[in-house]
Tab-separated table of C-alpha atoms in Angstrom:
chain	number	residue	atom	x	y	z
A	1	MET	CA	18.360	153.499	101.596
A	2	LYS	CA	15.125	152.141	99.971
A	3	LYS	CA	13.085	149.905	101.818
A	4	SER	CA	13.627	146.569	100.142
A	5	GLN	CA	17.500	147.010	101.642
A	6	PHE	CA	16.294	147.979	104.599
A	7	TRP	CA	14.560	145.032	105.347
A	8	ARG	CA	17.384	143.222	103.574
A	9	LYS	CA	20.249	144.336	105.109
A	10	LYS	CA	17.757	143.344	108.796
A	11	MET	CA	16.871	139.880	107.835
A	12	TRP	CA	21.239	139.245	106.232
A	13	SER	CA	21.774	140.676	110.776
A	14	LEU	CA	18.978	138.141	111.290
A	15	HIS	CA	20.040	135.434	109.602
A	16	ASN	CA	23.810	135.732	111.125
A	17	TRP	CA	22.639	136.457	113.659
A	18	ILE	CA	20.550	133.135	114.958
A	19	GLY	CA	23.343	130.927	112.461
A	20	LEU	CA	26.049	132.137	114.779
A	21	TYR	CA	24.696	131.587	117.659
A	22	ALA	CA	21.977	128.165	116.539
A	23	GLY	CA	24.220	126.866	113.846
A	24	VAL	CA	26.587	124.478	116.217
A	25	VAL	CA	23.161	123.262	118.388
A	26	ILE	CA	21.615	122.926	115.035
A	27	ALA	CA	23.930	120.909	113.830
A	28	LEU	CA	24.626	118.640	115.987
A	29	LEU	CA	21.101	117.947	116.355
A	30	SER	CA	20.709	117.618	111.874
A	31	ILE	CA	23.407	114.896	112.124
A	32	SER	CA	22.849	113.515	115.528
A	33	GLY	CA	18.342	112.659	113.990
A	34	VAL	CA	20.026	110.805	110.932
A	35	VAL	CA	20.613	108.649	112.426
A	36	ALA	CA	18.173	108.342	114.720
A	37	LEU	CA	16.610	108.052	111.624
A	38	PHE	CA	17.643	104.940	111.707
A	39	LYS	CA	18.181	103.772	116.037
A	40	VAL	CA	15.724	100.711	115.537
A	41	GLU	CA	16.981	99.096	112.751
A	42	LEU	CA	20.921	100.102	114.464
A	43	ASP	CA	19.464	98.371	117.842
A	44	LYS	CA	18.728	94.768	115.511
A	45	THR	CA	21.704	95.009	113.844
A	46	ILE	CA	24.596	95.357	116.808
A	47	ASN	CA	22.087	92.866	119.185
A	48	PRO	CA	21.627	90.475	116.724
A	49	SER	CA	22.138	87.942	119.656
A	50	LEU	CA	18.817	89.166	121.071
A	51	TYR	CA	16.230	90.588	118.554
A	52	LYS	CA	16.823	87.428	116.430
A	53	VAL	CA	14.731	83.467	116.792
A	54	VAL	CA	13.989	80.709	114.525
A	55	PRO	CA	10.678	80.747	113.517
A	56	LYS	CA	9.132	77.713	114.047
A	57	SER	CA	5.749	76.626	113.322
A	58	GLU	CA	3.701	77.421	116.185
A	59	LYS	CA	4.036	79.682	119.620
A	60	ILE	CA	3.596	79.155	122.642
A	61	THR	CA	1.572	80.276	124.606
A	62	LEU	CA	3.525	83.366	126.607
A	63	THR	CA	1.084	84.708	129.394
A	64	PRO	CA	2.756	81.811	132.769
A	65	ILE	CA	6.146	83.567	131.821
A	66	ILE	CA	5.248	87.072	131.874
A	67	ASP	CA	3.877	86.071	134.790
A	68	SER	CA	6.468	84.435	136.411
A	69	LEU	CA	8.277	87.861	135.627
A	70	LYS	CA	6.176	89.870	137.173
A	71	SER	CA	6.663	88.352	140.320
A	72	VAL	CA	10.704	87.903	139.911
A	73	TYR	CA	10.574	91.959	138.882
A	74	GLY	CA	7.592	93.516	140.386
A	75	HIS	CA	4.206	93.692	139.440
A	76	ASP	CA	4.534	97.274	139.614
A	77	THR	CA	7.347	97.204	137.916
A	78	PHE	CA	5.807	96.191	134.387
A	79	ASN	CA	5.702	98.350	131.487
A	80	GLY	CA	4.752	96.209	128.626
A	81	ILE	CA	4.917	94.344	126.441
A	82	LYS	CA	6.615	94.898	122.441
A	83	PHE	CA	5.205	92.341	120.134
A	84	SER	CA	7.911	90.733	117.580
A	85	GLU	CA	7.137	92.754	114.466
A	86	LYS	CA	8.620	89.343	112.187
A	87	PRO	CA	8.134	85.772	112.722
A	88	ASP	CA	11.792	85.621	112.766
A	89	GLU	CA	11.894	87.864	116.733
A	90	SER	CA	11.737	87.757	119.792
A	91	VAL	CA	8.934	89.977	122.072
A	92	VAL	CA	10.682	92.150	124.486
A	93	VAL	CA	9.237	92.712	127.481
A	94	TRP	CA	9.883	95.978	129.675
A	95	PHE	CA	10.370	96.730	133.405
A	96	PHE	CA	11.009	100.407	134.629
A	97	MET	CA	12.528	100.602	137.904
A	98	ASN	CA	12.811	103.326	140.107
A	99	LYS	CA	15.939	102.641	142.211
A	100	SER	CA	16.547	105.881	143.548
A	101	SER	CA	16.080	109.080	143.200
A	102	PHE	CA	19.686	109.256	141.094
A	103	GLU	CA	19.051	105.944	139.818
A	104	PHE	CA	16.106	105.092	136.871
A	105	ILE	CA	16.326	101.463	135.068
A	106	ASN	CA	14.034	99.614	131.722
A	107	TRP	CA	14.651	96.404	131.630
A	108	GLU	CA	14.578	94.497	128.667
A	109	ILE	CA	14.189	91.224	128.498
A	110	PHE	CA	13.496	89.572	125.222
A	111	ILE	CA	12.158	85.755	124.962
A	112	ASP	CA	12.192	83.618	121.794
A	113	PRO	CA	7.643	83.426	121.256
A	114	TYR	CA	8.197	79.887	119.392
A	115	SER	CA	10.625	78.133	122.751
A	116	GLY	CA	9.431	80.583	125.289
A	117	LYS	CA	13.234	80.892	126.610
A	118	ILE	CA	15.275	84.751	127.328
A	119	VAL	CA	17.164	85.648	125.081
A	120	GLY	CA	18.998	87.611	126.516
A	121	GLU	CA	18.477	91.473	129.223
A	122	ARG	CA	19.537	94.538	129.535
A	123	ASP	CA	18.695	97.823	130.369
A	124	TYR	CA	17.952	100.108	127.259
A	125	PHE	CA	19.166	103.099	129.840
A	126	THR	CA	22.610	101.670	128.316
A	127	THR	CA	21.693	101.375	124.484
A	128	PHE	CA	23.501	103.632	121.446
A	129	ALA	CA	19.436	103.162	120.511
A	130	TYR	CA	18.991	105.700	123.632
A	131	PHE	CA	21.854	107.212	123.864
A	132	ILE	CA	21.135	109.172	120.244
A	133	ARG	CA	17.841	108.970	120.954
A	134	HIS	CA	17.861	111.167	123.858
A	135	LEU	CA	21.112	113.151	122.436
A	136	HIS	CA	18.714	114.440	119.372
A	137	VAL	CA	14.797	114.641	121.392
A	138	ARG	CA	16.940	116.365	124.533
A	139	LEU	CA	20.988	117.312	124.596
A	140	TYR	CA	21.434	115.443	126.677
A	141	GLU	CA	20.119	117.584	129.179
A	142	GLY	CA	17.274	116.467	131.744
A	143	LEU	CA	15.813	119.482	132.158
A	144	LEU	CA	15.394	121.912	129.657
A	145	GLY	CA	17.013	119.722	126.856
A	146	ARG	CA	13.877	119.404	125.165
A	147	LYS	CA	13.058	123.336	124.983
A	148	ILE	CA	16.260	123.878	123.573
A	149	VAL	CA	15.569	121.668	120.822
A	150	GLY	CA	12.249	123.206	120.404
A	151	ILE	CA	13.604	126.914	119.655
A	152	ALA	CA	16.766	124.981	118.173
A	153	GLY	CA	13.330	123.792	115.426
A	154	LEU	CA	12.047	127.660	115.876
A	155	ALA	CA	15.700	128.639	115.528
A	156	LEU	CA	16.457	127.122	111.853
A	157	LEU	CA	12.197	127.735	111.020
A	158	ILE	CA	13.513	131.753	111.201
A	159	SER	CA	16.822	131.154	109.243
A	160	THR	CA	15.396	129.637	106.956
A	161	ILE	CA	13.001	131.809	105.852
A	162	THR	CA	15.434	134.684	106.139
A	163	GLY	CA	17.365	132.907	104.098
A	164	PHE	CA	14.923	132.777	101.163
A	165	TRP	CA	15.157	136.257	101.612
A	166	ILE	CA	18.256	136.392	101.139
A	167	TYR	CA	18.488	134.429	98.349
A	168	GLY	CA	16.219	136.193	96.270
A	169	GLY	CA	17.849	139.213	95.059
A	170	PHE	CA	20.899	136.693	93.922
A	171	MET	CA	18.756	134.183	91.961
A	172	LYS	CA	18.315	137.569	89.747
A	173	LYS	CA	22.246	137.792	89.958
A	174	GLN	CA	23.779	134.280	89.969
A	175	PHE	CA	23.044	131.566	87.520
A	176	PHE	CA	20.720	129.226	90.492
A	177	GLY	CA	23.446	125.965	90.325
A	178	ALA	CA	26.933	127.842	89.860
A	179	ILE	CA	29.546	127.828	91.831
A	180	ARG	CA	31.377	129.969	91.513
A	181	LYS	CA	35.388	128.834	93.007
A	182	LYS	CA	37.379	132.366	93.634
A	183	ASN	CA	38.027	131.539	97.191
A	184	LEU	CA	36.880	129.340	100.321
A	185	ARG	CA	34.688	132.513	101.778
A	186	ILE	CA	33.033	132.116	98.020
A	187	VAL	CA	32.280	128.507	97.487
A	188	SER	CA	30.822	128.237	101.071
A	189	ALA	CA	28.833	130.986	99.998
A	190	ASP	CA	27.571	129.619	97.034
A	191	TYR	CA	27.207	125.837	98.268
A	192	HIS	CA	25.012	127.687	101.027
A	193	LYS	CA	23.205	128.831	98.770
A	194	LEU	CA	22.100	125.938	96.943
A	195	ILE	CA	21.605	123.265	99.221
A	196	GLY	CA	19.501	126.173	100.842
A	197	ILE	CA	17.534	127.058	97.966
A	198	THR	CA	16.689	122.915	97.521
A	199	SER	CA	16.024	121.856	100.720
A	200	LEU	CA	14.094	124.254	101.400
A	201	PHE	CA	10.084	122.682	101.700
A	202	PHE	CA	11.993	120.007	103.359
A	203	ASN	CA	13.996	122.202	106.477
A	204	LEU	CA	10.833	124.244	106.802
A	205	VAL	CA	8.988	120.639	107.756
A	206	ILE	CA	11.638	119.722	110.175
A	207	ALA	CA	11.789	123.114	111.803
A	208	ILE	CA	7.596	122.984	112.362
A	209	THR	CA	7.615	120.025	113.476
A	210	GLY	CA	11.274	119.853	115.964
A	211	ALA	CA	9.937	123.130	116.978
A	212	TRP	CA	6.216	121.308	118.393
A	213	LEU	CA	7.379	118.538	119.151
A	214	GLY	CA	9.969	120.579	121.412
A	215	LEU	CA	8.753	123.344	122.746
A	216	GLN	CA	4.742	121.284	123.467
A	217	GLY	CA	4.740	120.731	127.168
A	218	TRP	CA	4.592	125.014	126.374
A	219	LEU	CA	2.150	125.235	123.472
A	220	GLN	CA	-0.125	122.055	123.901
A	221	PRO	CA	-1.627	123.419	126.862
A	222	ILE	CA	-2.431	127.132	124.672
A	223	VAL	CA	-4.081	125.353	122.080
A	224	MET	CA	-5.540	121.738	123.194
A	225	GLU	CA	-6.206	119.433	126.222
A	226	SER	CA	-2.792	118.160	127.918
A	227	GLY	CA	-2.120	114.826	128.107
A	228	ARG	CA	-2.004	111.799	124.979
A	229	PRO	CA	-5.448	112.655	123.355
A	230	ASN	CA	-5.102	108.672	122.117
A	231	LYS	CA	-5.094	107.976	126.885
A	232	TYR	CA	-7.978	105.643	128.238
A	233	HIS	CA	-9.243	107.664	131.186
A	234	ALA	CA	-11.279	105.925	132.893
A	235	ILE	CA	-13.951	107.095	135.178
A	236	GLU	CA	-14.490	103.731	137.154
A	237	LYS	CA	-11.574	101.615	139.051
A	238	PRO	CA	-12.908	98.325	140.320
A	239	LEU	CA	-9.964	97.445	141.885
A	240	SER	CA	-7.098	98.168	144.005
A	241	GLN	CA	-4.164	100.127	142.471
A	242	GLU	CA	-1.973	96.607	144.057
A	243	ASN	CA	-4.934	94.869	142.783
A	244	ASP	CA	-4.614	95.875	139.532
A	245	THR	CA	-0.801	95.547	139.262
A	246	LYS	CA	-1.293	91.740	140.667
A	247	TYR	CA	-4.012	90.959	137.731
A	248	SER	CA	-3.920	88.251	135.527
A	249	PHE	CA	-5.754	88.087	132.111
A	250	SER	CA	-4.074	86.506	128.611
A	251	PHE	CA	-1.448	88.299	126.567
A	252	GLU	CA	-2.197	86.572	123.481
A	253	ASP	CA	-6.517	86.999	124.294
A	254	ALA	CA	-5.616	90.389	124.768
A	255	TYR	CA	-3.596	90.662	121.453
A	256	ALA	CA	-6.441	88.366	119.122
A	257	THR	CA	-9.590	90.525	121.224
A	258	SER	CA	-8.133	94.191	120.103
A	259	ARG	CA	-7.581	92.063	116.124
A	260	GLN	CA	-10.700	90.773	116.007
A	261	LEU	CA	-12.588	94.041	117.172
A	262	PHE	CA	-10.565	97.015	114.823
A	263	PRO	CA	-8.970	94.191	111.915
A	264	GLU	CA	-6.806	96.450	110.428
A	265	PHE	CA	-5.014	97.906	113.425
A	266	ILE	CA	-2.028	96.417	113.563
A	267	PRO	CA	-0.591	95.981	117.971
A	268	GLN	CA	2.641	96.614	118.718
A	269	THR	CA	2.936	97.309	122.243
A	270	LEU	CA	0.443	95.848	125.153
A	271	VAL	CA	-0.117	98.369	128.272
A	272	SER	CA	-1.307	96.576	131.749
A	273	SER	CA	-2.907	99.563	134.197
A	274	LYS	CA	-2.052	100.318	137.278
A	275	ASP	CA	-4.456	102.100	138.232
A	276	GLY	CA	-7.259	100.034	139.653
A	277	SER	CA	-9.607	100.319	136.229
A	278	ARG	CA	-8.885	96.471	135.766
A	279	SER	CA	-7.706	98.260	131.477
A	280	VAL	CA	-5.236	96.431	128.980
A	281	SER	CA	-4.388	98.640	126.261
A	282	ILE	CA	-3.153	97.739	123.138
A	283	TYR	CA	-1.541	100.857	120.719
A	284	GLY	CA	-0.447	100.305	117.424
A	285	THR	CA	-0.573	101.360	113.572
A	286	VAL	CA	-2.906	101.209	110.323
A	287	PRO	CA	-1.032	100.310	107.207
A	288	ARG	CA	-1.243	103.711	104.869
A	289	THR	CA	-1.295	106.058	106.903
A	290	ALA	CA	1.191	108.877	107.879
A	291	PHE	CA	0.726	109.300	111.456
A	292	GLU	CA	2.965	108.216	114.248
A	293	ARG	CA	3.910	105.004	115.461
A	294	GLU	CA	1.237	103.338	118.320
A	295	SER	CA	-0.594	106.291	118.139
A	296	PHE	CA	-3.593	104.369	117.253
A	297	VAL	CA	-5.580	102.501	120.370
A	298	ILE	CA	-7.933	99.994	121.706
A	299	THR	CA	-8.365	99.590	124.891
A	300	LEU	CA	-10.060	96.303	126.536
A	301	ASP	CA	-11.593	95.417	129.764
A	302	LYS	CA	-8.696	92.735	132.322
A	303	GLU	CA	-11.445	90.117	133.045
A	304	THR	CA	-13.838	90.966	129.805
A	305	PHE	CA	-11.562	91.862	127.440
A	306	GLU	CA	-14.837	93.973	126.735
A	307	GLU	CA	-13.919	96.967	124.613
A	308	LEU	CA	-14.246	100.089	126.597
A	309	HIS	CA	-12.230	103.207	124.463
A	310	ARG	CA	-10.755	103.185	120.802
A	311	PHE	CA	-9.103	106.350	119.704
A	312	ASP	CA	-8.275	105.427	115.862
A	313	ILE	CA	-7.368	109.524	114.294
A	314	ARG	CA	-8.842	108.168	111.031
A	315	LYS	CA	-12.025	109.375	112.683
A	316	ALA	CA	-10.309	112.420	114.938
A	317	SER	CA	-10.657	116.343	115.699
A	318	PHE	CA	-8.194	118.026	113.243
A	319	GLY	CA	-6.533	119.399	116.215
A	320	LYS	CA	-5.686	115.648	117.088
A	321	LYS	CA	-4.838	114.396	113.854
A	322	LEU	CA	-2.177	116.806	113.778
A	323	PHE	CA	-1.067	116.357	116.653
A	324	PHE	CA	-0.203	112.863	115.767
A	325	ILE	CA	1.650	113.310	112.862
A	326	GLN	CA	3.601	115.901	113.862
A	327	GLU	CA	6.324	113.190	114.508
A	328	SER	CA	5.783	111.243	111.420
A	329	MET	CA	6.768	114.579	109.890
A	330	HIS	CA	9.520	114.693	111.583
A	331	PHE	CA	10.426	111.683	111.843
A	332	GLY	CA	9.078	110.142	108.530
A	333	ASP	CA	8.974	106.592	109.865
A	334	TRP	CA	5.513	106.106	108.323
A	335	GLY	CA	6.921	105.305	105.004
A	336	GLY	CA	9.361	102.540	105.156
A	337	ILE	CA	13.295	102.742	104.595
A	338	TRP	CA	13.514	104.145	101.502
A	339	LEU	CA	11.616	107.670	102.634
A	340	LYS	CA	13.820	107.207	105.741
A	341	ILE	CA	16.771	107.141	103.480
A	342	ILE	CA	15.557	110.340	101.876
A	343	TYR	CA	14.594	111.511	104.825
A	344	ALA	CA	18.297	110.905	106.125
A	345	PHE	CA	20.181	112.143	102.075
A	346	PHE	CA	17.550	116.212	103.170
A	347	GLY	CA	18.703	115.970	106.820
A	348	ILE	CA	21.395	116.410	107.276
A	349	THR	CA	21.580	119.672	104.567
A	350	SER	CA	20.824	121.599	107.904
A	351	GLY	CA	24.442	120.749	109.610
A	352	PHE	CA	26.208	121.312	105.854
A	353	LEU	CA	24.270	125.051	105.958
A	354	ALA	CA	25.117	124.690	109.904
A	355	MET	CA	29.149	124.075	108.836
A	356	THR	CA	29.013	126.686	106.079
A	357	GLY	CA	26.751	129.603	107.082
A	358	PHE	CA	30.127	128.947	109.870
A	359	LEU	CA	32.402	128.853	107.479
A	360	VAL	CA	31.700	132.273	105.751
A	361	TYR	CA	30.977	133.804	109.146
A	362	LEU	CA	34.671	132.698	109.575
A	363	LYS	CA	36.771	134.369	106.971
A	364	ARG	CA	34.698	137.229	106.936
A	365	THR	CA	35.890	138.608	109.667
A	366	GLU	CA	39.229	136.612	109.768
A	367	ARG	CA	40.741	140.286	108.600
A	368	LYS	CA	39.312	142.121	112.163
A	369	ARG	CA	39.574	138.328	114.539
A	370	LYS	CA	44.142	139.052	113.172
A	371	THR	CA	43.987	142.460	115.308
A	372	ASP	CA	42.461	139.511	119.026
A	373	HIS	CA	44.830	137.778	120.901
A	374	ASN	CA	43.776	134.990	120.893
A	375	PHE	CA	43.504	134.550	117.517
A	376	THR	CA	42.983	131.232	115.686
A	377	ALA	CA	43.631	130.592	112.321
A	378	LEU	CA	40.441	128.825	110.572
A	379	LYS	CA	41.593	125.583	109.868
A	380	PRO	CA	42.582	124.545	113.940
A	381	LEU	CA	40.500	126.220	115.166
A	382	LEU	CA	38.207	123.551	113.389
A	383	ILE	CA	40.327	120.558	114.455
A	384	LYS	CA	39.110	122.210	117.913
A	385	TRP	CA	35.424	122.405	117.680
A	386	VAL	CA	35.760	118.828	116.129
A	387	LEU	CA	37.369	117.152	118.482
A	388	GLY	CA	35.794	119.077	121.260
A	389	ILE	CA	32.014	118.113	119.925
A	390	LEU	CA	33.155	114.349	118.692
A	391	GLY	CA	35.207	113.857	121.957
A	392	THR	CA	32.193	114.580	124.593
A	393	LEU	CA	29.393	112.769	122.287
A	394	ILE	CA	31.999	109.836	123.201
A	395	LEU	CA	32.980	110.403	126.754
A	396	LEU	CA	28.859	110.107	127.117
A	397	ALA	CA	28.756	107.285	124.800
A	398	VAL	CA	30.351	105.165	126.333
A	399	LEU	CA	29.384	106.773	130.124
A	400	THR	CA	25.535	105.365	129.100
A	401	GLN	CA	26.932	101.748	127.869
A	402	PHE	CA	28.604	101.910	131.589
A	403	TYR	CA	26.346	103.708	134.541
A	404	GLY	CA	22.795	105.042	132.027
A	405	MET	CA	21.912	107.414	131.968
A	406	VAL	CA	21.777	109.136	134.789
A	407	LEU	CA	25.140	109.897	135.760
A	408	PRO	CA	25.687	111.153	131.677
A	409	SER	CA	23.193	113.809	131.865
A	410	ILE	CA	24.178	115.547	135.520
A	411	ILE	CA	27.819	116.082	133.395
A	412	VAL	CA	26.099	117.385	131.007
A	413	ILE	CA	23.698	119.139	133.040
A	414	THR	CA	25.498	120.163	135.473
A	415	THR	CA	29.242	121.485	132.797
A	416	PHE	CA	26.263	123.093	130.618
A	417	TYR	CA	25.078	125.995	132.714
A	418	SER	CA	28.310	126.458	134.397
A	419	TRP	CA	29.547	127.840	130.749
A	420	LEU	CA	25.561	129.485	130.329
A	421	LEU	CA	26.606	131.339	134.322
A	422	PHE	CA	30.407	131.882	132.409
A	423	LEU	CA	29.206	133.369	129.450
A	424	ILE	CA	26.436	135.330	130.432
A	425	ILE	CA	28.858	137.491	133.339
A	426	ARG	CA	31.370	137.329	130.786
A	427	GLU	CA	29.369	139.601	128.726
A	428	ILE	CA	27.732	141.332	132.019
A	429	THR	CA	31.076	142.361	132.273
A	430	ARG	CA	32.016	143.236	129.002
A	431	SER	CA	29.277	145.334	128.716
A	432	ILE	CA	30.358	147.245	132.187
A	433	LYS	CA	33.985	147.219	131.580
A	434	ARG	CA	32.523	149.467	127.860
A	435	LYS	CA	30.392	151.571	129.941
A	436	ILE	CA	32.988	152.741	131.361
A	437	LEU	CA	35.438	153.469	129.195
A	438	TYR	CA	33.032	155.271	127.337
A	439	SER	CA	32.432	157.162	130.192
A	440	LYS	CA	36.063	157.998	131.162
A	441	GLU	CA	36.401	158.841	126.602
A	442	ALA	CA	34.106	161.476	127.247
A	443	ILE	CA	35.095	163.382	130.030
C-alpha cells in the first residue's frame, strides 16, 4: 500500500469515528447555535411588553428608583443595570439571589426610563433566551458541560480537516457540485462532500473558537493569566464590603462621565463593586470593532467619578485581543443582523454534515446490522432519534419555564452520567466476553 493511501485510510477511519461518536452533539450544537445567534432579538420579540416603551422628550432620574429596589431586594443582591439600546426600550435592573444551594434566581426588573414605571419582572433563568444559551454553551449540564462542548469543537475541527483531506482525492474524479442520483447513500455522500468543502473556512472558525470557549478554563491558565483581562482589580479598598454595597451614587452621572471621558465608547451595562473598592464599572462597545460585546470597560470612583481604570482592547496586547475576539467570531454579533443571517446560513452546515454523515454510515453498514437481532430499519431509527431529541429538548424547555435552571440541570446531569456509566460498563462487559470467547476458541 502506498504511503498516501495508508494515510488516507487512516484519515477516513478517524473521520468516520468522530462523526459516529460526536455527530449527534455537533448537530445539536449547530441547531442550537443558529437559534442562539438571535436570542436577544427573539427575547425582545417574544416579550414586547417588557422591552417596549413609549419615547418622550426627556428621561427621568432613575437613581432613587433603583436605590429603593435595592432596599427591597437587598443591596448585596444588586447585580447591575442594562441601559436602553434604543429610545423605545426599557432599562433592565438585575438582582442575583442565591436562595439555597439548589435555587438561584437572576431577577430582572424592567423600568420605563421616561416615567419610572416598572413595566415587568421575571427570573432570567426561566426564559427562552437563557434556555437556548445554556443548551448551546453547556448542553444543560452544569459540571462538565462547557468542557464537553469544547471537546465537540475539537471533534469538529479534526472532522473538518480530515474531511478536506479525504475529499481531495474525489475532486480529481468527480466534478465539484455534481450530485449523483444513484441511491440514498450516494446522494447523501455527495451532498456531504459539497457542503463540507463549501463551508470549510466557516467551520474551521467555529470549531477553533468553540474549542477555545469550551476549554477556556483549562487552556487560559496555560497561555495567559486567569480571569477576564478587562477586570478591574483594586489595590486600595476604602470601604467595608457592606458599606460598599449600600453606597448610593448617581447612575446617570456615572453613565454621562463614561461618555465624556471615552467619547467613542457606547455604555451598555453598569456593575457596582461589592468588594470595598468603591468603584463602578461601565461595560460597553466601540463601533466598527470586531470584539466581544461589552469588552471595553471604564471604571470610576463612586464618590468622585474619577477614572480608576480603562480597558481599551485596541491598545491591549495581542493575547488579550485574541481573548476578546473568540466569542465575537463564534457568534458573529459584531456586524449587525445581516452578518448573523450569514452566520445562520453557514452555521446549520455542521449539523447537516453530521446528519448526512450518519445517513451514509447507516446505509453502508445496513447489511451487517441486519444480522443483529436488535436491527431497526433506517426510517424508524431516524424517527426514534429525532423524536427522542426533540422530546428531551421540549421537556427541558418546559421545566426551565416553571422551575428555572436547577431542576433541568440536575435531570440532565444524573441521566447523562448514568447513561455514560452504562455505556462504559457495557463496553467493558463486551470486551471481557470477547476475550473469554477467543480464549475458548484457542483451546
